[in-house]
Short mmCIF file of C-alpha atoms in Angstrom, two decimals:
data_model
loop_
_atom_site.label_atom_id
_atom_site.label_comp_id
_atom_site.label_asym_id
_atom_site.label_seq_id
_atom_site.Cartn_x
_atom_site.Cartn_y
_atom_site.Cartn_z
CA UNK A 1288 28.39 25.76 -18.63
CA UNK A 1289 26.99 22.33 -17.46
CA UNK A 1290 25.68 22.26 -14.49
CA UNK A 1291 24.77 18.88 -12.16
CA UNK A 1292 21.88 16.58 -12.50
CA UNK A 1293 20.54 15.40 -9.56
CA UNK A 1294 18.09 12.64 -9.27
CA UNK A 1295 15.28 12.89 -6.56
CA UNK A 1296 13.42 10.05 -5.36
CA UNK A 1297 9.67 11.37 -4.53
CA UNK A 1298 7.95 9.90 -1.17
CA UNK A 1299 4.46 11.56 -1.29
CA UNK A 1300 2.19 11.86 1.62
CA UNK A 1301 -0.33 8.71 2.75
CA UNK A 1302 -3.24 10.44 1.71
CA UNK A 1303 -1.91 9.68 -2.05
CA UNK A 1304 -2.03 6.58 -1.58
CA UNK A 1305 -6.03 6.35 -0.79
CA UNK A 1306 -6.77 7.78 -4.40
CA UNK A 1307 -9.33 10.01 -2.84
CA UNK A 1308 -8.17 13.07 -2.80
CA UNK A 1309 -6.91 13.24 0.80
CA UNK A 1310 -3.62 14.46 -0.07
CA UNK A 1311 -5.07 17.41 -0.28
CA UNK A 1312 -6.52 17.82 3.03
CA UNK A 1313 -4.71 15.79 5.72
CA UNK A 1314 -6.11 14.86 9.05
CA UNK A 1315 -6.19 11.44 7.90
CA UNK A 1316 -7.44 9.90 11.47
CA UNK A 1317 -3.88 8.45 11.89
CA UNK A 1318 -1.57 9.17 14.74
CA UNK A 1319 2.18 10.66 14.14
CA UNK A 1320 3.38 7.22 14.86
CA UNK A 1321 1.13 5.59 12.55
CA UNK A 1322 2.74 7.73 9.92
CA UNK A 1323 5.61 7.35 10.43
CA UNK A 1324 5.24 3.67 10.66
CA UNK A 1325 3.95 3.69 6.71
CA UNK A 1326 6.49 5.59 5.94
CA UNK A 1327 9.75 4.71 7.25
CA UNK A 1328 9.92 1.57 5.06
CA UNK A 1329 9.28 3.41 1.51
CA UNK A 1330 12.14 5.77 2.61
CA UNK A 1331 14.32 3.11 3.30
CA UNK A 1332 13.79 1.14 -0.10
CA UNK A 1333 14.38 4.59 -1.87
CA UNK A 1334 17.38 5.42 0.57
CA UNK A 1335 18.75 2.03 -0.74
CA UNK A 1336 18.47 3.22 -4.41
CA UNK A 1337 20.87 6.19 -3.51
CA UNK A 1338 19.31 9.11 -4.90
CA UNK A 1339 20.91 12.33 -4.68
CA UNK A 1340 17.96 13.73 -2.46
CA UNK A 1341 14.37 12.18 -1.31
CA UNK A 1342 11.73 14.89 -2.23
CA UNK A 1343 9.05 14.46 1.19
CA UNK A 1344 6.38 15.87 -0.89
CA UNK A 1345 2.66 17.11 -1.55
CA UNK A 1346 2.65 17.25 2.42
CA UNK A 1347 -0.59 18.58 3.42
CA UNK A 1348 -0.60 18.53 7.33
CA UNK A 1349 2.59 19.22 9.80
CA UNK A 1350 1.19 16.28 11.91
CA UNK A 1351 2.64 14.45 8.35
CA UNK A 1352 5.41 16.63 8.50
CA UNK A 1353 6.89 15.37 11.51
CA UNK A 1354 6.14 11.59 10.46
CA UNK A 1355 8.08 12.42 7.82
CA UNK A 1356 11.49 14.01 9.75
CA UNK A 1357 11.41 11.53 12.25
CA UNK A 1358 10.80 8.05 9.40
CA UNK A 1359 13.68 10.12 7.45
CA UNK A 1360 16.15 10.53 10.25
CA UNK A 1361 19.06 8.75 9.73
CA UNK A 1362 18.85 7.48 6.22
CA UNK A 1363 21.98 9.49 5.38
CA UNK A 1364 20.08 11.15 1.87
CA UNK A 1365 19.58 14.36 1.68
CA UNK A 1366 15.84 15.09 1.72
CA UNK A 1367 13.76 18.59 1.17
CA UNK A 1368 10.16 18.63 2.45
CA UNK A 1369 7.63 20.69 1.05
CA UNK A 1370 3.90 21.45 1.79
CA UNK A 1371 0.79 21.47 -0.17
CA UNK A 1372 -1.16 24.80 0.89
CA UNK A 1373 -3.69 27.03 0.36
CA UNK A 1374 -4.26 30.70 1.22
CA UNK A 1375 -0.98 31.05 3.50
CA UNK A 1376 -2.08 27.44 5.46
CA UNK A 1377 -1.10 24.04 5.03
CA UNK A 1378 -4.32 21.99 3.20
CA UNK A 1379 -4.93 20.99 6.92
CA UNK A 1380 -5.11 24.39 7.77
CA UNK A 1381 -2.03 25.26 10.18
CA UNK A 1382 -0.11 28.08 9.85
CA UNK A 1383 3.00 28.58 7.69
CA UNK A 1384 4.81 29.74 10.23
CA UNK A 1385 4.05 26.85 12.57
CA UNK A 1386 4.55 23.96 9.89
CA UNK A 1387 8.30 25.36 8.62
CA UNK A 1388 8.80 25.88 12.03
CA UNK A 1389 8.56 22.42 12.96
CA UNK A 1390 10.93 21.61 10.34
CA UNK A 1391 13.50 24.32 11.54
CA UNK A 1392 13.12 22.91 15.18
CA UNK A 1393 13.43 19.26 14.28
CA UNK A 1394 16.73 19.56 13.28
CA UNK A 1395 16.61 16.41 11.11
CA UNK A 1396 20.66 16.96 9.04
CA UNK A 1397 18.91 15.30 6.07
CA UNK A 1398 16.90 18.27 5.56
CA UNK A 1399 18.49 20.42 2.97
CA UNK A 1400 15.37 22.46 2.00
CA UNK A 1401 12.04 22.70 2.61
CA UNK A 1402 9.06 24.30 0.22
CA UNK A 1403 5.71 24.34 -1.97
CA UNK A 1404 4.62 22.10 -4.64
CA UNK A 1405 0.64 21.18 -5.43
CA UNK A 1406 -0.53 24.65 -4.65
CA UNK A 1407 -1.46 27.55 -7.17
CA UNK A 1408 0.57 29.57 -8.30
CA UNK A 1409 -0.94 32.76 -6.32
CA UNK A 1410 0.30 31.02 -3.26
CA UNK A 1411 3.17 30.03 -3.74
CA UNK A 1412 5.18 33.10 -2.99
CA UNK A 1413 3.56 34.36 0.45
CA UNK A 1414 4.88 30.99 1.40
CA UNK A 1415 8.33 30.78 -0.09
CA UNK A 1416 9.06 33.71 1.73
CA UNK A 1417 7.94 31.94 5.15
CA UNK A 1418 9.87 29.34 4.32
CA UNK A 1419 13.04 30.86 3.96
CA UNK A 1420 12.55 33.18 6.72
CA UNK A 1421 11.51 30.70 9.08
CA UNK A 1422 13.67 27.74 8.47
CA UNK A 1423 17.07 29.64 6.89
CA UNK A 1424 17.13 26.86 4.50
CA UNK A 1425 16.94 26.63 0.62
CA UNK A 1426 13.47 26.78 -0.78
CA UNK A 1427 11.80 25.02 -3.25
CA UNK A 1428 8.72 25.96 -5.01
CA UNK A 1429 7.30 23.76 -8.19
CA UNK A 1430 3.13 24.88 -7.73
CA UNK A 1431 0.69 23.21 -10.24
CA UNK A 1432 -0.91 24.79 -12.71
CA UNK A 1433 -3.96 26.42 -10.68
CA UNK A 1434 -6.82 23.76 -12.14
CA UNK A 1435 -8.85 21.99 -9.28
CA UNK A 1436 -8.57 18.48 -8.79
CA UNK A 1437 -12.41 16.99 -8.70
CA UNK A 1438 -11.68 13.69 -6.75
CA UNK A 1439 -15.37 12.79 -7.85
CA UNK A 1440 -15.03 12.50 -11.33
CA UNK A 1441 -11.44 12.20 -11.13
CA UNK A 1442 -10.55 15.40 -13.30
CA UNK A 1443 -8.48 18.67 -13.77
CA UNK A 1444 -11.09 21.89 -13.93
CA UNK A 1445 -10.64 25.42 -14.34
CA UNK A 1446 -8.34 27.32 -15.99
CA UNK A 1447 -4.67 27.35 -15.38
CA UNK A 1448 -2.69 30.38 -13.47
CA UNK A 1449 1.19 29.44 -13.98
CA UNK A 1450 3.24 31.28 -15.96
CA UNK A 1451 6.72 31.74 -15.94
CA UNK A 1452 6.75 35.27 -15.35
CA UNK A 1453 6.34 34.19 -11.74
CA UNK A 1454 9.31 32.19 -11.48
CA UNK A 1455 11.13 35.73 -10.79
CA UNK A 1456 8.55 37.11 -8.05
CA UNK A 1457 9.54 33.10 -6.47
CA UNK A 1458 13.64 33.94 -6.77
CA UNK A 1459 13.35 37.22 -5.24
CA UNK A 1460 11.46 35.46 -2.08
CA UNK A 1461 14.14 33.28 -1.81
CA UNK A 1462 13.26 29.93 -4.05
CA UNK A 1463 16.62 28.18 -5.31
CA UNK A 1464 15.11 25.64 -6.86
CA UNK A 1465 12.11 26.05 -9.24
CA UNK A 1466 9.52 23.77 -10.60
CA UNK A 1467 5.99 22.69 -11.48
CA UNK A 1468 4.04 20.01 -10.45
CA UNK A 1469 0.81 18.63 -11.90
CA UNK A 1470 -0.59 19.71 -15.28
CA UNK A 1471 2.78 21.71 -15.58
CA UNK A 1472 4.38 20.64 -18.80
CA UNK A 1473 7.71 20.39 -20.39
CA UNK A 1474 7.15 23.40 -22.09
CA UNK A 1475 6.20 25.30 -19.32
CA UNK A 1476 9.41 24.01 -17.33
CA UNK A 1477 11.65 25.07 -20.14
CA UNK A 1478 10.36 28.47 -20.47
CA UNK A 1479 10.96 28.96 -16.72
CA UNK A 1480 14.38 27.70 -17.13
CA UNK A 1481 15.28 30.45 -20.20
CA UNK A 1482 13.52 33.14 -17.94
CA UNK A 1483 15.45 32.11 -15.02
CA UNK A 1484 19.07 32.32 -16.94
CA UNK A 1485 18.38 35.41 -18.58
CA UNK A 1486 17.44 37.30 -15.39
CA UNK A 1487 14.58 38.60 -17.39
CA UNK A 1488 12.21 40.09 -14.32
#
């Protein structure tokens, strides 16, 4: 049976755009407003694209977070919004609980999920199941592949941790859509996919 292809449109935080490795540690020294000033117009050129959804992404602070609601308010796409974090925190070190909660009391209608992506593996359930506990919301959850980005030399190191045998462990938590994000490869994504349709635990 086919099934739909949607097309998202990926708006990732501010600290991406520094190229120093900020994205994965927030508290940037800019104000909510600020944020949401830098964002607002990149949402509206991809708004104007019409994707089926805008992926608010690689979000490593809820201060970012609600730049990010507020800039996509209105827009009329659907958007999901998912957090980079580590050890059951966002990288800026709030609380789970506190940065989907924000989400779920924003109330933004675009918001048709919320998530993970840019974390390892090993984390990425404890906060799927936040998520959809929290927020009552799909979840999304597309982790990397557990390397370490050195923003020195500009490099992947360690060893990766993602195998597809999680991709279960993330279902039962309540993930509806499954992924991977950096130095997760086609292969990886397909083998996911076959695990995923046959149920296989």
């Amino acid at each position: 049976m086919a099934r739909p292809l949607w097309v998202a449109a990926s708006a990732g935080p501010y600290g991406a755009m520094r190229a120093d490795g900020s994205e994965y540690r927030g508290r940037y020294g800019r104000g909510t407003a600020e944020l949401e000033a830098f964002h607002r117009p990149r949402l509206e050129v991809l708004a104007a694209a019409r994707p089926d959804v805008l992926a608010l992404e690689t979000v490593p602070d809820a201060d970012e977070a609600l730049a990010l609601l507020r800039a996509v308010r209105g827009l009329g796409v659907p958007a999901w919004l998912s957090y980079t974090v580590a050890g059951g925190r966002t990288r800026a070190g709030q609380a789970l609980q506190e940065a989907f909660g924000l989400v779920a009391d924003a109330g933004v209608d675009e918001v048709v999920a919320v998530g993970v992506n840019c974390c390892t593996p090993a984390d990425a359930g404890r906060a799927v199941e936040t998520a959809a506990r929290v927020t009552g919301l799909p979840v999304v959850v597309y982790p990397n592949s557990g390397e370490t980005w050195d923003a020195a030399a500009r490099c992947w190191r360690g060893r990766t941790a993602f195998t597809a045998d999680r991709a279960q462990e993330w279902r039962r938590a309540g993930a509806r859509l499954v992924g991977g994000c950096c130095r997760v490869g086609p292969r990886d994504i397909a083998t996911v996919a076959a695990r995923l349709r046959a149920g296989t635990p």
